[in-house]
Amino acid sequence: MSDKPNKKNTPGKDATKRRKSATSTTSSQKSFKGKTKTTAAKKEDTPTTPTGSATESGPPEDIFPLVLTSKTQELFQCRADEDLTQDNLHKIIKKEEILNDMKMRAAVSDFYPVKQMVMNYPGEELLLVFDRDFKYGQSFYLVGTEDTKERILHPPEPSEEEGVEEEDLLEPFLYKTPEPKPWESLGSSLEIEEESVKDSRCKHRYKISRKRREFGAPVKFTDRNASVVRDGYIECTPYPDKSFSVTKMEMDTGIQAVPQLQETSTQTKWKYPRNACTQYVPREFTDEEKENFMNSQSLKDFINSVALRFEIAVQQNEIMDAFFDDWKALGEDESTFGGKTDTHLKEYQSFTDLYYSKDKAVSCINWHPTIYGIIAVAVSERLSFEDRINLSAKLVLTPSLILIWSFSDPIHPQLLMECPDDICCFEFCPSDPNIIVGGCINGQVVLWDISAYAERLQSTRTGGAKHTPAAVNALPGFEDKNVKKTPIVRYCAVSSIEHGHKAPISDVQWLPDYYEISRQGIPLENKNGICVQIITCAPDCSVNFWDIRPPNVVTQAMTDRKKQEEKHLENPQGIPNTFKHLDLTWKPLIKVGLPRIETSGEYSAVKVSLKDILQEGRLRGITDKSRAAKLEKSDGGLDYGMLRVPSAKNLKTQEDISTTFFVGTEDGELVYSDFKLEKDSDSGKLTSSKPTRCFVIHDGLVTTVKRSPFFKDIVLTVGGWTFAIWKEGLMNGPILQSSASQKKCTVGHWSLSRPGVFFIGKEDGNIDIWDLLEKTHEPSQTQNISTGQITCIKPWIVSSKQHLLAVSDEFGTLHILEIPWTLRHPSSNEKLSVTNYFEREVKHLKYSEKRREFREQEKRDMDAEELRRLSEIVHEKTAEQLEEEVQQEFREYLKLEKCILSDMGLIKPAEDNPLPGV
Amino acid sequence: SSQSEVEETLKRIQSHKGVIGTIVVNAEGIPIRTTLDNSTTVQYAGLLHQLTMKARSTVRDIDPQNDLTFLRIRSKKHEIMVAPGKFALLLSLLFFVIYLLNPDI
């Protein structure tokens, strides 16, 4: 039988044979099924899923793919796409017909390949399916079993597969547990054999026994030297066997499969610094919690236990100061001993101008408060009043000046300030050093504003004296010749002539910036933070207070301001119009008179000293900076025109500012008065009160009344040939009064750094340096500065290492001296010592006062008694009494005589006849 | 009442010559009672509390039987005195006194 699949399978008698062969052919077609299939085919009559995976390429056993030729197709009415279409894929063919076909055409029959199957087919009809999709490789297939036929013809309801024939094959895959199969050795058994351990012989067994009687018998052990006895031990001595060396050729290692290990590296992240901030709030307790705590018993116990420790500690502090460095303090005292040169005032620099200050005397010196090395000097003519009148014509032509010197240029003054007349005294405004107030010989108060030249003064510090801005910018050849000349500043305001002083103003001072005086003389709070008031005094017996702010008359201020604005352009001399509101109309705020206490008349004041006055170089500073900022003009400087005198009701009264003051007079008196105005009961006007005390101390006019920078109530007065130190509040007299010196004392000043040191200037150009802790009967040092009279002394602290003393004389020269270390460095506790000294002196004074009183009292008592006694003795004795007394005396005398004679043995005691009338 | 006693004791210490202020602080450093202004109090309380704890732990590290009784810090301008409460108590309280030593002229 040929194997050609094209042969038709004719239905024949030898169906069974055919079937077998068919199966064999089919088995050859299905190549890989193998023999198992043949055996299994019978088993697999039941419709089962094909064994193996769904990816089996061959058709199952009961499906037999056929190729039917067109002839066969016509014969069996199963033409492709005609009889059997997509919809009608099945054709029932009778078995007999197939067999007949096979008989007739034998090998050519298409059914030939499935001959065996057909013959074996149990049923009568076979199913032929048109395999349109060539699912099993051929265009038709024959179903070999009844059941499959049934299934294909009548497919079960839930069928996901498209074709009926595929249902068979695509049943859900049922997992079949793998059946154990007999193990197939692939050669590993040999290795196992090698490795396994087998007994090469049977195991030996030994049984050892002993008589029971011998168990537990006492044992006696003895020592035996093993080396002595032969065969006592068996030894296997080691020896190096060179032939025996084993190198490890093989090594057993265990290996384990692990997941893949990978190592990588990467560049680390750059951590850059970043600004971060934290805001926090401290924890606090609420008031209730605090209350709870305060009431708790534990707190009470704690405080009680702890308070004692505190008290002990505080007491310890009181007893002794542990901070005190004894060693250091000791060292300081030692170093004060130095050579003679160390104690003298060294000449630092000297200024004189050949043109401006020739034949003139310096009347006042002032250091610039802020700029180092700038000092202002007022020069005035050395003429008496008579001479002034006589030479008045000439004097009018020569201008009176204040010279401003800088340390960097001793020949040319930096700035000249023009004055209406000779200036006796002037002062820089502490809060604004560009404002200077001066008192004129004609009784006017003068104001200057040198803000325009402030830079010039400032630049001289660096030493570039000639370096004016104009000179820098100018081209050579076009230089302004006037640039090199010293600029002259004209005064910008003078007081009104009628309302000012009527005598030369001898003292002018700025009031500090923390209080101002109202019209009643009550000190009020100064909200401006700058100095706005001035105090002046003159020998016309008045002390005046001036205010640099424009007066509070609204309409006038408006017109004034308008005039100001108009006049601004017409300012030919370049005068700054800071105080235009005051010019020529300036009136004093308060006029304090100084009526005499007992007699009529007044005191002619020469110098004044307030308690709350600023000392040199100590400014409290602008407390209200915002207020000050409002006043600033666009080009810097304060606009004094904008200031207004505030109403006294709005300001707080300063209770701690005292309104009392000392005044030194022309007659050498020191007057203590109060500038608070009182309401006079009769007239209702505000008048000044009478001074409380007046001390006649000095022999000439008082030239200096100065408060100590360390003690606000200690005052130094210099006048005539003496000086005196006073304590305010002590009304008896000065604490210290010097003896009359040879030469007149002209001026005095306290030292700024040592509480017990002060300088006195003399008529002969000497400076006496007094140190209260060293000697109080004479100056500790005297130094000659010039030949002329010393007119002014002003010390100044430049730095901790440099203290300078400015001394001027009547020849117009300004000497700058350097204060040596011994004079400027206070000894330890100097202030305390000086305080103690003053206290002692006060006590002494009080004591002496008391003694004086006592003495006076005593004297009075004695006088009274004397008088009484005298009056007692005066009464007359009568004549009879006198006679009797004489008789008595005679009788006594007789007795005495008798005694003596009887003692001498000249008279017999019996004899008792009196001697004839003696 | 116990509160007035406490107040009285505190006032007595406060009135000593040279004492500027007193602060009473609890174990965590939160001020309970003070005579100074708030910001100063808070600052002192925070800083001194830490220092006191450190000092106490130092003393106890050296000798566990020992305990800090009093801490005095002297600086150029002031002296600060701190007295800590009992270590065993839960709410141990601290007590600071700020005391001006040697006021300069």
Coordinates of N, CA, C and O in Angstrom, one line a residue, chain A residues 549-633:
Chain A
R549 N 15.7 130.9 69.2 CA 14.6 130.6 68.3 C 13.8 131.8 68.1 O 13.8 132.8 68.9
P550 N 13.1 131.9 67.0 CA 12.4 133.1 66.7 C 11.2 133.3 67.7 O 10.7 132.3 68.1
P551 N 10.9 134.5 68.0 CA 9.8 134.7 68.9 C 8.5 134.2 68.4 O 8.3 134.1 67.2
N552 N 7.6 133.9 69.3 CA 6.3 133.2 69.0 C 5.2 134.2 68.5 O 4.1 134.0 68.8
V553 N 5.6 135.1 67.7 CA 4.6 136.0 67.2 C 4.3 135.5 65.7 O 5.2 135.6 64.9
V554 N 3.1 135.1 65.5 CA 2.9 134.3 64.2 C 3.0 135.3 63.0 O 3.7 135.0 62.1
T555 N 2.3 136.4 63.1 CA 2.3 137.2 61.9 C 3.6 137.8 61.6 O 4.0 137.8 60.4
Q556 N 4.3 138.1 62.6 CA 5.6 138.7 62.4 C 6.6 137.6 61.8 O 7.3 137.9 60.9
A557 N 6.4 136.4 62.2 CA 7.2 135.3 61.7 C 7.0 135.2 60.2 O 7.9 135.0 59.4
M558 N 5.7 135.3 59.8 CA 5.4 135.1 58.4 C 6.0 136.2 57.6 O 6.7 135.9 56.6
T559 N 5.9 137.4 58.0 CA 6.5 138.5 57.2 C 8.0 138.4 57.2 O 8.6 138.6 56.2
D560 N 8.5 138.0 58.4 CA 9.9 137.8 58.4 C 10.4 136.8 57.4 O 11.4 137.0 56.7
R561 N 9.6 135.7 57.4 CA 10.1 134.6 56.6 C 10.0 135.0 55.1 O 10.8 134.7 54.3
K562 N 8.9 135.8 54.8 CA 8.8 136.2 53.4 C 10.0 137.1 53.1 O 10.6 136.9 52.0
K563 N 10.3 138.0 54.0 CA 11.4 138.9 53.7 C 12.6 138.1 53.5 O 13.5 138.3 52.7
Q564 N 12.7 137.0 54.4 CA 13.9 136.2 54.3 C 14.0 135.6 52.9 O 15.1 135.6 52.3
E565 N 12.9 135.1 52.4 CA 12.9 134.5 51.1 C 13.3 135.5 50.0 O 14.1 135.2 49.1
E566 N 12.7 136.7 50.1 CA 13.1 137.6 49.1 C 14.5 138.0 49.2 O 15.2 138.1 48.2
K567 N 14.9 138.2 50.4 CA 16.3 138.7 50.6 C 17.3 137.7 50.3 O 18.5 138.0 50.3
H568 N 16.9 136.5 50.1 CA 17.9 135.4 50.0 C 18.8 135.7 48.8 O 20.0 135.4 48.9
L569 N 18.3 136.2 47.8 CA 19.1 136.4 46.6 C 20.0 137.6 46.9 O 21.2 137.6 46.4
E570 N 19.5 138.6 47.6 CA 20.4 139.7 47.8 C 21.2 139.5 49.0 O 20.8 140.0 50.1
N571 N 22.2 138.8 48.9 CA 23.1 138.6 50.1 C 24.5 138.8 49.6 O 25.2 137.9 49.4
P572 N 24.9 140.1 49.5 CA 26.1 140.3 48.8 C 27.4 139.8 49.6 O 28.3 139.3 49.0
Q573 N 27.3 139.8 50.9 CA 28.5 139.4 51.6 C 28.5 137.9 51.9 O 29.4 137.5 52.6
G574 N 27.5 137.2 51.5 CA 27.6 135.8 51.7 C 27.4 135.4 53.2 O 27.9 134.5 53.7
I575 N 26.6 136.2 53.8 CA 26.3 135.9 55.3 C 25.3 134.8 55.3 O 24.2 134.9 54.7
P576 N 25.6 133.8 56.0 CA 24.5 132.8 56.2 C 23.3 133.4 57.0 O 23.5 134.1 57.9
N577 N 22.2 133.0 56.5 CA 21.0 133.6 57.1 C 20.3 132.7 58.1 O 19.1 132.6 58.2
T578 N 21.2 132.0 58.9 CA 20.6 131.1 59.9 C 19.8 131.8 60.9 O 18.8 131.4 61.4
F579 N 20.3 133.0 61.3 CA 19.7 133.7 62.4 C 19.1 135.0 61.9 O 19.1 136.0 62.7
K580 N 18.6 135.0 60.7 CA 18.1 136.2 60.2 C 16.9 136.7 61.0 O 16.6 137.9 61.1
H581 N 16.2 135.7 61.6 CA 15.1 136.1 62.4 C 15.4 136.8 63.7 O 14.6 137.4 64.3
L582 N 16.7 136.8 64.0 CA 17.1 137.4 65.3 C 17.8 138.7 65.1 O 17.8 139.5 66.0
D583 N 18.3 138.9 63.9 CA 19.2 140.0 63.7 C 18.6 141.3 64.1 O 17.5 141.7 63.5
L584 N 19.3 142.0 65.0 CA 18.9 143.3 65.4 C 17.6 143.4 66.2 O 17.2 144.4 66.6
T585 N 16.9 142.3 66.2 CA 15.6 142.3 67.0 C 15.6 141.4 68.2 O 14.6 141.2 68.8
W586 N 16.8 140.9 68.4 CA 16.9 139.8 69.4 C 16.7 140.4 70.8 O 17.5 141.3 71.2
K587 N 15.8 139.9 71.5 CA 15.6 140.3 72.9 C 15.8 139.2 73.8 O 15.6 138.1 73.5
P588 N 16.2 139.5 75.0 CA 16.5 138.4 76.0 C 15.1 137.9 76.4 O 14.1 138.5 76.5
L589 N 15.2 136.6 76.8 CA 14.0 135.9 77.2 C 13.7 136.3 78.7 O 12.5 136.6 79.0
I590 N 14.7 136.3 79.5 CA 14.5 136.7 80.9 C 15.6 137.6 81.3 O 16.7 137.4 80.9
K591 N 15.3 138.6 82.0 CA 16.3 139.5 82.6 C 16.2 139.3 84.1 O 15.2 139.5 84.8
V592 N 17.3 138.8 84.6 CA 17.4 138.6 86.1 C 18.2 139.7 86.7 O 19.4 139.8 86.3
G593 N 17.6 140.4 87.5 CA 18.4 141.4 88.2 C 19.0 140.9 89.5 O 18.7 139.8 90.0
L594 N 20.0 141.6 90.0 CA 20.7 141.2 91.2 C 20.7 142.3 92.2 O 21.7 143.0 92.4
P595 N 19.6 142.5 92.8 CA 19.5 143.5 93.8 C 20.3 143.1 95.1 O 20.4 141.9 95.4
R596 N 20.9 144.1 95.7 CA 21.6 143.8 96.9 C 20.7 143.3 98.0 O 19.6 143.7 98.1
I597 N 21.3 142.5 98.9 CA 20.5 141.9 99.9 C 20.1 142.9 101.0 O 18.9 143.1 101.3
E598 N 21.1 143.6 101.5 CA 20.8 144.5 102.6 C 20.6 145.9 102.2 O 19.6 146.5 102.5
T599 N 21.6 146.3 101.4 CA 21.4 147.7 101.0 C 20.7 147.8 99.7 O 20.4 146.8 99.1
S600 N 20.5 148.9 99.2 CA 19.9 149.1 97.9 C 21.0 149.1 96.9 O 22.2 149.1 97.2
G601 N 20.6 149.0 95.7 CA 21.6 148.9 94.6 C 21.7 147.5 94.1 O 20.9 146.6 94.5
E602 N 22.6 147.2 93.3 CA 22.7 145.9 92.7 C 24.1 145.5 92.6 O 25.0 146.2 92.7
Y603 N 24.2 144.2 92.4 CA 25.5 143.6 92.2 C 25.9 143.7 90.7 O 25.1 143.4 89.9
S604 N 27.1 144.0 90.5 CA 27.5 144.1 89.1 C 28.2 142.8 88.8 O 29.3 142.5 89.2
A605 N 27.5 142.0 88.0 CA 28.0 140.6 87.8 C 29.1 140.6 86.7 O 29.1 141.4 85.8
V606 N 30.0 139.8 87.0 CA 31.1 139.7 86.0 C 31.1 138.2 85.4 O 31.3 138.0 84.2
K607 N 31.0 137.3 86.3 CA 31.0 135.9 85.8 C 29.8 135.2 86.5 O 29.5 135.4 87.6
V608 N 29.3 134.2 85.7 CA 28.2 133.5 86.2 C 28.4 132.0 86.1 O 29.2 131.5 85.2
S609 N 27.9 131.2 87.0 CA 28.0 129.8 87.0 C 26.8 129.1 87.4 O 26.3 129.3 88.5
L610 N 26.2 128.3 86.5 CA 25.0 127.6 86.8 C 25.4 126.2 87.2 O 26.5 125.7 86.8
K611 N 24.5 125.6 87.9 CA 24.8 124.2 88.4 C 24.7 123.2 87.2 O 25.6 122.4 87.0
D612 N 23.6 123.3 86.5 CA 23.4 122.3 85.4 C 23.9 122.9 84.1 O 23.2 123.2 83.2
I613 N 25.2 123.1 84.0 CA 25.8 123.6 82.8 C 26.7 122.5 82.2 O 27.2 121.7 83.0
L614 N 26.9 122.6 81.0 CA 27.7 121.6 80.4 C 29.2 121.9 80.6 O 29.6 123.0 80.4
Q615 N 29.9 120.9 80.9 CA 31.3 121.1 81.0 C 32.0 120.9 79.7 O 31.3 120.5 78.7
E616 N 33.2 121.3 79.6 CA 33.8 121.2 78.3 C 33.8 119.8 77.7 O 34.2 118.8 78.4
G617 N 33.3 119.7 76.5 CA 33.4 118.5 75.8 C 32.5 117.4 76.3 O 32.6 116.3 75.9
R618 N 31.5 117.7 77.1 CA 30.6 116.6 77.5 C 29.2 117.0 77.1 O 28.6 117.9 77.7
L619 N 28.7 116.4 76.1 CA 27.4 116.7 75.6 C 26.5 115.5 75.8 O 26.9 114.4 75.6
R620 N 25.3 115.8 76.2 CA 24.4 114.6 76.3 C 23.9 114.1 75.0 O 23.5 113.0 75.0
G621 N 24.0 114.8 74.0 CA 23.6 114.3 72.7 C 22.1 114.5 72.4 O 21.4 114.8 73.3
I622 N 21.8 114.4 71.2 CA 20.4 114.7 70.8 C 19.6 113.4 71.2 O 19.9 112.4 70.7
T623 N 18.7 113.6 72.1 CA 17.9 112.5 72.5 C 16.8 112.2 71.5 O 16.5 111.0 71.3
D624 N 16.3 113.2 70.9 CA 15.2 113.0 70.0 C 15.7 113.2 68.6 O 15.6 114.3 68.1
K625 N 16.3 112.2 68.0 CA 16.9 112.4 66.7 C 15.9 112.7 65.6 O 16.2 113.4 64.6
S626 N 14.7 112.2 65.7 CA 13.8 112.4 64.7 C 13.4 113.9 64.6 O 13.2 114.5 63.6
R627 N 13.3 114.5 65.8 CA 13.0 115.9 65.9 C 14.1 116.7 65.3 O 13.8 117.6 64.5
A628 N 15.3 116.3 65.5 CA 16.4 117.1 65.0 C 16.4 116.9 63.5 O 16.8 117.8 62.7
A629 N 16.0 115.8 63.0 CA 16.0 115.5 61.5 C 15.1 116.5 60.8 O 15.3 116.9 59.7
K630 N 14.0 116.7 61.5 CA 13.0 117.6 60.9 C 13.6 119.0 60.7 O 13.2 119.8 59.8
L631 N 14.5 119.4 61.6 CA 15.0 120.7 61.5 C 16.1 120.9 60.5 O 16.5 122.0 60.2
E632 N 16.6 119.8 60.0 CA 17.8 119.9 59.1 C 17.4 120.5 57.8 O 16.4 120.1 57.2
K633 N 18.3 121.3 57.4 CA 18.1 121.9 56.0 C 18.6 120.9 55.0 O 19.2 120.0 55.3

